Amino acid sequence: MKALDVPALSGRVNDYAGMISPAARRSIGAELERFEAKESTQIVILTVPSLDGDSMEDFSIRVAERWKIGRKGSDNGVLLIAARDERKLRIEVGYGLEGSLTDLTAGRIVDNEMVPAFRAGQMDEGFARGVASIIKAVHGEYKAGPAGKKPRGGVSGPLFLLIVFFFYFTSFFNRGRGGGGPFIYGGGGGFYGGGGGSFGGGGGFGGGGGGFGGGGASGNW
């Protein structure tokens, strides 16, 4: 069976399956950009319609290696990937983050933060919780509790709503000052930015040469 092709890296949020709303793509992308500018850690999201028979683990490591997320030498990249039709999730972790974002922690983020939201049909919330928890883990602040149980240090409901409001407000304010244009669906090719934003087509975004070795965790919703 032919392996699934690796899609083009168009930005920090690559929503080829149309799982994330335009507002959430903008707000999450802006937060990832701010985090990368401050910490140098590079987190990228990818959604695909289907794995077409490929395994999530094989596809995820191919994407991570092709995109080279994270800085060369630091290997501080994270790929958060979702396959819509198979209802599968994975967090792929670069070599340099395996000490803080361990397989156990990545698994708890998938199981406790993302899967419940996805099962409730709240995709935006699931991705936002996943990103916020990955950032906490990189800082050593995420506590990995038992599977299916809300971990200490996770993202609570009120805090999540506050985070989303802040992301949306700052994104709206920045766009009002002449930020990138709206996202437009390109039939058959995923979502592309309508302007010069950092997470749309033509924004000049790319990986920094980071390396991966298969660390991370997968889950289903």
mmCIF file of C-alpha atoms in Angstrom:
data_model
loop_
_atom_site.group_PDB
_atom_site.id
_atom_site.type_symbol
_atom_site.label_atom_id
_atom_site.label_comp_id
_atom_site.label_asym_id
_atom_site.label_seq_id
_atom_site.Cartn_x
_atom_site.Cartn_y
_atom_site.Cartn_z
ATOM 1 C CA MET A 1 0.000 0.000 0.000
ATOM 2 C CA LYS A 2 1.308 3.429 -0.937
ATOM 3 C CA ALA A 3 2.188 5.613 2.048
ATOM 4 C CA LEU A 4 0.143 8.769 2.489
ATOM 5 C CA ASP A 5 1.855 11.811 1.000
ATOM 6 C CA VAL A 6 3.154 14.455 3.391
ATOM 7 C CA PRO A 7 1.201 17.689 2.781
ATOM 8 C CA ALA A 8 2.806 21.083 2.372
ATOM 9 C CA LEU A 9 3.710 23.038 5.499
ATOM 10 C CA SER A 10 1.746 26.269 5.143
ATOM 11 C CA GLY A 11 1.985 27.617 8.689
ATOM 12 C CA ARG A 12 1.607 26.782 12.357
ATOM 13 C CA VAL A 13 -1.998 25.614 11.886
ATOM 14 C CA ASN A 14 -2.432 23.369 8.826
ATOM 15 C CA ASP A 15 -6.130 22.466 8.844
ATOM 16 C CA TYR A 16 -6.447 20.297 5.735
ATOM 17 C CA ALA A 17 -9.461 18.448 7.201
ATOM 18 C CA GLY A 18 -11.468 21.573 8.049
ATOM 19 C CA MET A 19 -11.756 20.624 11.721
ATOM 20 C CA ILE A 20 -10.967 24.042 13.229
ATOM 21 C CA SER A 21 -13.018 27.218 12.893
ATOM 22 C CA PRO A 22 -11.409 30.263 11.235
ATOM 23 C CA ALA A 23 -11.450 32.211 14.518
ATOM 24 C CA ALA A 24 -9.743 29.368 16.397
ATOM 25 C CA ARG A 25 -7.161 28.934 13.636
ATOM 26 C CA ARG A 26 -6.256 32.586 13.948
ATOM 27 C CA SER A 27 -6.173 32.669 17.744
ATOM 28 C CA ILE A 28 -4.266 29.402 18.176
ATOM 29 C CA GLY A 29 -1.846 30.334 15.409
ATOM 30 C CA ALA A 30 -1.180 33.692 17.059
ATOM 31 C CA GLU A 31 -0.526 32.025 20.420
ATOM 32 C CA LEU A 32 1.882 29.524 18.851
ATOM 33 C CA GLU A 33 3.721 32.376 17.167
ATOM 34 C CA ARG A 34 4.039 34.263 20.466
ATOM 35 C CA PHE A 35 5.234 31.145 22.289
ATOM 36 C CA GLU A 36 7.828 30.395 19.628
ATOM 37 C CA ALA A 37 9.119 33.971 19.689
ATOM 38 C CA LYS A 38 9.508 33.821 23.474
ATOM 39 C CA GLU A 39 10.726 30.251 24.035
ATOM 40 C CA SER A 40 12.017 29.179 20.565
ATOM 41 C CA THR A 41 9.948 25.970 20.888
ATOM 42 C CA GLN A 42 7.976 25.366 17.691
ATOM 43 C CA ILE A 43 4.537 23.726 17.879
ATOM 44 C CA VAL A 44 2.674 22.922 14.662
ATOM 45 C CA ILE A 45 -0.841 21.528 14.145
ATOM 46 C CA LEU A 46 -1.873 19.328 11.224
ATOM 47 C CA THR A 47 -5.292 17.881 10.447
ATOM 48 C CA VAL A 48 -5.889 15.484 7.558
ATOM 49 C CA PRO A 49 -9.192 14.072 6.260
ATOM 50 C CA SER A 50 -7.950 10.464 6.338
ATOM 51 C CA LEU A 51 -4.853 8.329 6.803
ATOM 52 C CA ASP A 52 -5.916 6.197 3.815
ATOM 53 C CA GLY A 53 -4.807 3.004 5.537
ATOM 54 C CA ASP A 54 -1.506 4.407 6.820
ATOM 55 C CA SER A 55 -0.685 4.161 10.527
ATOM 56 C CA MET A 56 -0.839 7.349 12.564
ATOM 57 C CA GLU A 57 2.615 6.754 14.042
ATOM 58 C CA ASP A 58 4.313 6.175 10.677
ATOM 59 C CA PHE A 59 2.604 9.140 9.044
ATOM 60 C CA SER A 60 3.275 11.457 11.977
ATOM 61 C CA ILE A 61 7.023 10.784 12.102
ATOM 62 C CA ARG A 62 7.270 11.230 8.320
ATOM 63 C CA VAL A 63 5.569 14.614 8.593
ATOM 64 C CA ALA A 64 7.758 15.678 11.521
ATOM 65 C CA GLU A 65 10.945 14.645 9.727
ATOM 66 C CA ARG A 66 9.912 16.294 6.458
ATOM 67 C CA TRP A 67 8.777 19.539 8.072
ATOM 68 C CA LYS A 68 11.766 19.648 10.482
ATOM 69 C CA ILE A 69 9.790 21.390 13.207
ATOM 70 C CA GLY A 70 11.929 22.985 15.920
ATOM 71 C CA ARG A 71 15.439 24.401 15.915
ATOM 72 C CA LYS A 72 18.408 22.475 14.596
ATOM 73 C CA GLY A 73 20.551 21.368 17.513
ATOM 74 C CA SER A 74 17.794 22.063 20.053
ATOM 75 C CA ASP A 75 15.294 19.657 18.448
ATOM 76 C CA ASN A 76 12.508 21.484 20.289
ATOM 77 C CA GLY A 77 9.585 20.833 17.974
ATOM 78 C CA VAL A 78 6.129 19.384 18.596
ATOM 79 C CA LEU A 79 3.641 18.135 15.996
ATOM 80 C CA LEU A 80 -0.008 17.881 17.048
ATOM 81 C CA ILE A 81 -1.828 15.854 14.406
ATOM 82 C CA ALA A 82 -5.427 14.680 13.944
ATOM 83 C CA ALA A 83 -6.923 12.318 11.358
ATOM 84 C CA ARG A 84 -10.619 13.175 11.021
ATOM 85 C CA ASP A 85 -12.117 10.026 9.507
ATOM 86 C CA GLU A 86 -10.152 7.590 11.701
ATOM 87 C CA ARG A 87 -10.748 9.798 14.765
ATOM 88 C CA LYS A 88 -7.099 9.515 15.751
ATOM 89 C CA LEU A 89 -4.813 11.999 17.513
ATOM 90 C CA ARG A 90 -1.079 12.098 18.100
ATOM 91 C CA ILE A 91 1.475 14.361 19.753
ATOM 92 C CA GLU A 92 4.917 13.855 18.142
ATOM 93 C CA VAL A 93 7.756 15.157 20.317
ATOM 94 C CA GLY A 94 11.215 16.311 19.229
ATOM 95 C CA TYR A 95 14.339 14.861 20.829
ATOM 96 C CA GLY A 96 15.039 17.993 22.843
ATOM 97 C CA LEU A 97 11.642 18.015 24.584
ATOM 98 C CA GLU A 98 11.406 14.338 25.527
ATOM 99 C CA GLY A 99 12.534 15.148 29.078
ATOM 100 C CA SER A 100 9.672 17.578 29.769
ATOM 101 C CA LEU A 101 7.000 16.398 27.321
ATOM 102 C CA THR A 102 7.396 12.695 28.070
ATOM 103 C CA ASP A 103 5.397 9.921 26.410
ATOM 104 C CA LEU A 104 3.330 9.653 29.602
ATOM 105 C CA THR A 105 2.599 13.379 29.685
ATOM 106 C CA ALA A 106 1.771 13.482 25.972
ATOM 107 C CA GLY A 107 -0.614 10.571 26.493
ATOM 108 C CA ARG A 108 -2.362 12.278 29.383
ATOM 109 C CA ILE A 109 -2.765 15.471 27.354
ATOM 110 C CA VAL A 110 -4.372 13.481 24.542
ATOM 111 C CA ASP A 111 -6.605 11.411 26.854
ATOM 112 C CA ASN A 112 -7.572 14.002 29.467
ATOM 113 C CA GLU A 113 -7.558 17.301 27.600
ATOM 114 C CA MET A 114 -8.304 16.609 23.944
ATOM 115 C CA VAL A 115 -10.320 13.397 23.634
ATOM 116 C CA PRO A 116 -13.219 14.481 25.917
ATOM 117 C CA ALA A 117 -13.656 17.732 23.979
ATOM 118 C CA PHE A 118 -13.451 15.955 20.625
ATOM 119 C CA ARG A 119 -16.027 13.358 21.692
ATOM 120 C CA ALA A 120 -18.338 16.225 22.623
ATOM 121 C CA GLY A 121 -17.873 17.697 19.142
ATOM 122 C CA GLN A 122 -15.901 20.660 20.518
ATOM 123 C CA MET A 123 -12.918 20.555 18.186
ATOM 124 C CA ASP A 124 -11.788 24.138 18.767
ATOM 125 C CA GLU A 125 -11.751 23.558 22.517
ATOM 126 C CA GLY A 126 -9.873 20.286 22.109
ATOM 127 C CA PHE A 127 -7.091 21.838 20.051
ATOM 128 C CA ALA A 128 -6.864 24.882 22.342
ATOM 129 C CA ARG A 129 -6.664 22.664 25.433
ATOM 130 C CA GLY A 130 -4.029 20.513 23.772
ATOM 131 C CA VAL A 131 -1.869 23.497 22.858
ATOM 132 C CA ALA A 132 -2.220 25.109 26.305
ATOM 133 C CA SER A 133 -1.287 21.816 27.994
ATOM 134 C CA ILE A 134 1.722 21.232 25.735
ATOM 135 C CA ILE A 135 2.975 24.711 26.623
ATOM 136 C CA LYS A 136 2.495 23.927 30.330
ATOM 137 C CA ALA A 137 4.413 20.669 29.900
ATOM 138 C CA VAL A 138 7.321 22.415 28.184
ATOM 139 C CA HIS A 139 7.465 24.737 31.212
ATOM 140 C CA GLY A 140 7.329 21.758 33.590
ATOM 141 C CA GLU A 141 3.920 22.837 34.914
ATOM 142 C CA TYR A 142 1.627 20.081 33.600
ATOM 143 C CA LYS A 143 0.883 17.254 36.044
ATOM 144 C CA ALA A 144 0.091 13.957 34.337
ATOM 145 C CA GLY A 145 -2.721 12.327 36.293
ATOM 146 C CA PRO A 146 -4.373 8.919 35.671
ATOM 147 C CA ALA A 147 -6.019 8.372 32.313
ATOM 148 C CA GLY A 148 -9.613 9.553 32.194
ATOM 149 C CA LYS A 149 -9.124 11.757 35.264
ATOM 150 C CA LYS A 150 -8.653 15.502 35.138
ATOM 151 C CA PRO A 151 -4.950 16.105 35.920
ATOM 152 C CA ARG A 152 -3.725 18.734 38.306
ATOM 153 C CA GLY A 153 -2.179 21.482 36.270
ATOM 154 C CA GLY A 154 -4.562 20.887 33.374
ATOM 155 C CA VAL A 155 -6.694 23.596 31.815
ATOM 156 C CA SER A 156 -9.937 24.190 33.722
ATOM 157 C CA GLY A 157 -13.165 25.212 32.010
ATOM 158 C CA PRO A 158 -13.224 28.859 33.207
ATOM 159 C CA LEU A 159 -9.517 29.289 32.509
ATOM 160 C CA PHE A 160 -9.977 27.828 29.031
ATOM 161 C CA LEU A 161 -12.774 30.297 28.260
ATOM 162 C CA LEU A 162 -10.583 33.152 29.493
ATOM 163 C CA ILE A 163 -7.719 31.963 27.274
ATOM 164 C CA VAL A 164 -9.992 31.696 24.225
ATOM 165 C CA PHE A 165 -11.408 35.180 24.868
ATOM 166 C CA PHE A 166 -7.901 36.613 25.185
ATOM 167 C CA PHE A 167 -6.733 34.876 21.985
ATOM 168 C CA TYR A 168 -9.791 36.071 20.075
ATOM 169 C CA PHE A 169 -9.533 39.650 21.352
ATOM 170 C CA THR A 170 -5.840 39.996 20.531
ATOM 171 C CA SER A 171 -6.340 38.352 17.140
ATOM 172 C CA PHE A 172 -9.245 40.691 16.326
ATOM 173 C CA PHE A 173 -7.269 43.732 17.517
ATOM 174 C CA ASN A 174 -4.211 42.790 15.481
ATOM 175 C CA ARG A 175 -6.260 42.131 12.354
ATOM 176 C CA GLY A 176 -8.002 45.476 12.821
ATOM 177 C CA ARG A 177 -4.568 47.072 12.566
ATOM 178 C CA GLY A 178 -3.929 45.540 9.172
ATOM 179 C CA GLY A 179 -3.134 41.900 9.975
ATOM 180 C CA GLY A 180 -3.471 39.005 7.528
ATOM 181 C CA GLY A 181 -6.601 38.467 5.491
ATOM 182 C CA PRO A 182 -9.324 35.901 6.115
ATOM 183 C CA PHE A 183 -8.891 32.183 5.641
ATOM 184 C CA ILE A 184 -10.363 30.789 2.456
ATOM 185 C CA TYR A 185 -10.994 27.151 1.689
ATOM 186 C CA GLY A 186 -9.138 26.004 -1.399
ATOM 187 C CA GLY A 187 -11.186 23.071 -2.674
ATOM 188 C CA GLY A 188 -9.144 19.883 -2.411
ATOM 189 C CA GLY A 189 -6.096 21.688 -1.111
ATOM 190 C CA GLY A 190 -6.900 22.665 2.474
ATOM 191 C CA PHE A 191 -7.074 26.134 3.988
ATOM 192 C CA TYR A 192 -4.947 29.017 2.802
ATOM 193 C CA GLY A 193 -4.456 32.450 4.255
ATOM 194 C CA GLY A 194 -5.848 35.406 2.385
ATOM 195 C CA GLY A 195 -3.003 37.696 3.424
ATOM 196 C CA GLY A 196 0.548 37.804 4.692
ATOM 197 C CA GLY A 197 -0.130 36.221 8.084
ATOM 198 C CA SER A 198 2.381 33.864 9.667
ATOM 199 C CA PHE A 199 0.091 30.842 9.501
ATOM 200 C CA GLY A 200 -1.419 31.230 6.040
ATOM 201 C CA GLY A 201 -0.127 30.436 2.580
ATOM 202 C CA GLY A 202 2.631 32.764 1.492
ATOM 203 C CA GLY A 203 3.577 33.697 5.068
ATOM 204 C CA GLY A 204 7.130 32.368 4.774
ATOM 205 C CA PHE A 205 6.793 29.960 7.717
ATOM 206 C CA GLY A 206 9.030 26.894 7.865
ATOM 207 C CA GLY A 207 10.663 24.407 10.190
ATOM 208 C CA GLY A 208 14.063 25.126 11.689
ATOM 209 C CA GLY A 209 15.798 21.779 11.231
ATOM 210 C CA GLY A 210 14.576 19.991 14.369
ATOM 211 C CA GLY A 211 14.953 16.228 14.790
ATOM 212 C CA PHE A 212 12.469 13.572 15.947
ATOM 213 C CA GLY A 213 12.880 9.995 17.123
ATOM 214 C CA GLY A 214 9.332 8.710 17.577
ATOM 215 C CA GLY A 215 8.622 10.064 21.071
ATOM 216 C CA GLY A 216 5.063 11.049 21.891
ATOM 217 C CA ALA A 217 1.646 9.441 22.245
ATOM 218 C CA SER A 218 -1.482 8.623 20.249
ATOM 219 C CA GLY A 219 -5.170 8.314 21.077
ATOM 220 C CA ASN A 220 -8.683 7.955 19.655
ATOM 221 C CA TRP A 221 -11.876 9.905 20.145
#
